[in-house]
mmCIF file of C-alpha atoms in Angstrom:
data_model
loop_
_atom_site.group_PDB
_atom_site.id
_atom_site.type_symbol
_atom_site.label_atom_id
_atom_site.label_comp_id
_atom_site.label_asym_id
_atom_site.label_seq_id
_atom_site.Cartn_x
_atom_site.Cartn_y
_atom_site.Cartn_z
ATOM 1 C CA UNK V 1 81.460 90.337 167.210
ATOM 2 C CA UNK V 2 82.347 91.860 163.883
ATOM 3 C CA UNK V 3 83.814 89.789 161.110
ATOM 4 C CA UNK V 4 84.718 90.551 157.844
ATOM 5 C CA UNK V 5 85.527 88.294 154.936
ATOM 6 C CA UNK V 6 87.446 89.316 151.474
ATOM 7 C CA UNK V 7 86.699 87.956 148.099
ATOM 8 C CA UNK V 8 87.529 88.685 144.494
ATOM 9 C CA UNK V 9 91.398 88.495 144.337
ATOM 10 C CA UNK V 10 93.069 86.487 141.824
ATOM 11 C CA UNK V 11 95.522 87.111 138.981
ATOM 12 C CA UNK V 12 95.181 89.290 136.316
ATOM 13 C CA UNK V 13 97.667 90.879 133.583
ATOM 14 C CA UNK V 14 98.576 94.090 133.804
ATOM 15 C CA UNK V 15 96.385 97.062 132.806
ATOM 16 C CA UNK V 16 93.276 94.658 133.820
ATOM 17 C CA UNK V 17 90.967 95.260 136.508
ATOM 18 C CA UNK V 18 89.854 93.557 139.387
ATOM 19 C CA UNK V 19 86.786 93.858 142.337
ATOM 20 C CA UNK V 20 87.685 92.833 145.622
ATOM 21 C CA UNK V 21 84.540 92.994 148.441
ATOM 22 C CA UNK V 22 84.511 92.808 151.502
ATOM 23 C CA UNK V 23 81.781 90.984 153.532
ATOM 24 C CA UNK V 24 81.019 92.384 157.517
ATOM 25 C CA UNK V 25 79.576 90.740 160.358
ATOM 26 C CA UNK V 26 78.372 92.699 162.707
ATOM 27 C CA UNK V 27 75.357 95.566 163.656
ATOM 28 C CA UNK V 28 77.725 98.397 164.024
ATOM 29 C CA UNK V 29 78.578 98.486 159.972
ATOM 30 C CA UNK V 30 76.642 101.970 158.796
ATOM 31 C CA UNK V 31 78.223 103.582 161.725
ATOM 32 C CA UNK V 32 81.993 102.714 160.467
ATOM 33 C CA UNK V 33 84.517 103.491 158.456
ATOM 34 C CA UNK V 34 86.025 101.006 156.027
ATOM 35 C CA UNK V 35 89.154 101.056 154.139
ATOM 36 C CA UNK V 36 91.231 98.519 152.586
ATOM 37 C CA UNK V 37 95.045 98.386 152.578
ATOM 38 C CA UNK V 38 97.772 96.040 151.667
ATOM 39 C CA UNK V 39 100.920 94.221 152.166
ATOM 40 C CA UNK V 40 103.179 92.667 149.505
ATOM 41 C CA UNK V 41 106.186 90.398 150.961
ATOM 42 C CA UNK V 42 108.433 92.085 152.616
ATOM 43 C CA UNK V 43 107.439 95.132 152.932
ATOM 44 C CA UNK V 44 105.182 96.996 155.397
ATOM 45 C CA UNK V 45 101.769 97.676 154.853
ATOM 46 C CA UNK V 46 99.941 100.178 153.321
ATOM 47 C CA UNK V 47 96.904 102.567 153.186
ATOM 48 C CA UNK V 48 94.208 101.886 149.748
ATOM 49 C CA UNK V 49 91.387 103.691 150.542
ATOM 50 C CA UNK V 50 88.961 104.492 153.325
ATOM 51 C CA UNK V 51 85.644 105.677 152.826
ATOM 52 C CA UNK V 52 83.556 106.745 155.956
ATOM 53 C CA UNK V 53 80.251 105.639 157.257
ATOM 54 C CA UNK V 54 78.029 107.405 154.963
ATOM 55 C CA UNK V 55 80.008 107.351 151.581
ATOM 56 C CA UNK V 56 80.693 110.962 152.145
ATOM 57 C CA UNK V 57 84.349 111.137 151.898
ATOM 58 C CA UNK V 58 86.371 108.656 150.234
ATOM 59 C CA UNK V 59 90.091 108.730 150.709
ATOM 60 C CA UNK V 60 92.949 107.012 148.636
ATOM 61 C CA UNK V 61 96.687 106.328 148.966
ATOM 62 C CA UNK V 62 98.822 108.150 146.270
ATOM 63 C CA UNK V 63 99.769 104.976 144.226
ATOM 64 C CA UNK V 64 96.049 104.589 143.205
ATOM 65 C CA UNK V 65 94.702 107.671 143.036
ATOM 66 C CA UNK V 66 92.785 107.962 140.281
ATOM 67 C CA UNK V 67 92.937 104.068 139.234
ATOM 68 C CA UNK V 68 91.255 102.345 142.213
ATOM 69 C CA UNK V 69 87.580 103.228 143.714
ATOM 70 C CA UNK V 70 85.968 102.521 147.093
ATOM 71 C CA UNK V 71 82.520 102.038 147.657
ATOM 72 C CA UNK V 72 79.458 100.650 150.060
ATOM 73 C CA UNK V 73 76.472 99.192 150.430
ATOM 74 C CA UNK V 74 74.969 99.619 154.362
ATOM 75 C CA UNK V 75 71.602 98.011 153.008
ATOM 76 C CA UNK V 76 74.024 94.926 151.944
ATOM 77 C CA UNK V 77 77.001 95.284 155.029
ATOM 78 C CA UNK V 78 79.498 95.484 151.691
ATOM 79 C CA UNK V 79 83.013 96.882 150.687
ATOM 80 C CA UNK V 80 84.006 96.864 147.376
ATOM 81 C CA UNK V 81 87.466 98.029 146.013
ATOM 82 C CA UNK V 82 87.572 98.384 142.152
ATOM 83 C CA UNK V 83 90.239 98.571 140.494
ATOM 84 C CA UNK V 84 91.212 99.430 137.282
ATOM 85 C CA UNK V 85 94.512 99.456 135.335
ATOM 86 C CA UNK V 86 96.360 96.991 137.611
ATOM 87 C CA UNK V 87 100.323 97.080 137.698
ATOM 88 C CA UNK V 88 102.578 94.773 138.931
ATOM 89 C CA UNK V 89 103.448 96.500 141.823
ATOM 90 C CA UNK V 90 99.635 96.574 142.858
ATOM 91 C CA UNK V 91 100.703 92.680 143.462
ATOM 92 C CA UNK V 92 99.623 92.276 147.344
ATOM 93 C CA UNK V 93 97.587 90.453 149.846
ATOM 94 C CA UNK V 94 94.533 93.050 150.567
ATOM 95 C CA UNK V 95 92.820 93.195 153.540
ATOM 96 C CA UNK V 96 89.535 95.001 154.285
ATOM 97 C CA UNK V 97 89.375 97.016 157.786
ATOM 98 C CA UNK V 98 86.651 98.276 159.994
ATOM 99 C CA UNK V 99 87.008 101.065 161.941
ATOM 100 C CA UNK V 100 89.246 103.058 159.970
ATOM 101 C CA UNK V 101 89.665 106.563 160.080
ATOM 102 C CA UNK V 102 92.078 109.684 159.350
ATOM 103 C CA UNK V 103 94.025 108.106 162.453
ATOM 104 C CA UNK V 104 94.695 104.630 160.507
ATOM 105 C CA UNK V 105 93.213 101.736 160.420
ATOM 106 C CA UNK V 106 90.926 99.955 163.050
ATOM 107 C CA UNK V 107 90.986 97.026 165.016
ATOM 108 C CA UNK V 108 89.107 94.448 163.189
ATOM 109 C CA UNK V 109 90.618 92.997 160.202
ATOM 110 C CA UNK V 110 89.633 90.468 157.290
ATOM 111 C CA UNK V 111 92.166 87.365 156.618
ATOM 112 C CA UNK V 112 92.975 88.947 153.292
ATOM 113 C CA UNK V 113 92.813 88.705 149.591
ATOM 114 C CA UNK V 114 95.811 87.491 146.957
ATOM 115 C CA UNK V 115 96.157 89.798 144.017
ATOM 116 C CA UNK V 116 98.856 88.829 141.918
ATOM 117 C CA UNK V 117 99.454 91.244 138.755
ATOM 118 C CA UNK V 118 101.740 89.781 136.222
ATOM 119 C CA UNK V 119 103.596 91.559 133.872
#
């Protein structure tokens, strides 16, 4: 049974940074992808970042590129997404995913983190 649980959110101004991490549950972690995406109200959701089971390769969407980072810890079975530079339109729930690869996202899911960037 995997589980994964997201901390960190909050609100923040803009051009301030946030961590979010993501705790898993579970004995398959070091052989997964992670990633983290998002979804503000009303609208659909979208790809953050992935990163894949070693660290290897990490992967971002085009509206953070270069302002958001994803990292790991397999000795810990953590996620973190920092990120730096925060705009109002990074205002979202985020949710951490396991399983995710170049296909999209897989099929266990965290019950999200508020990040709320004011202006």
């Amino acid at each position: 049974q995997v589980q994964l649980v997201e901390s960190g959110g909050g609100l923040v101004q803009a051009g301030e940074s946030l961590r979010l991490s993501c705790t898993f549950s579970g004995r398959t972690f070091s052989s997964l992808g992670m990633g983290w995406f998002r979804q503000a109200p009303g609208k659909e959701r979208e790809f953050v970042a992935r990163i894949t089971w070693n660290g290897g390769s990490r992967y971002y969407g085009d509206s953070v590129k270069g302002r958001f980072t994803i990292s790991r810890d397999n000795s810990k079975k953590m996620v973190y997404l920092q990120m730096n530079s925060l705009k109002p339109e990074d205002t979202a729930a985020y949710y951490c995913n396991a399983g995710s690869t170049f296909s999209g996202p897989g099929q266990y899911w965290g019950q999200g983190t508020q990040v709320t960037v004011s202006s």
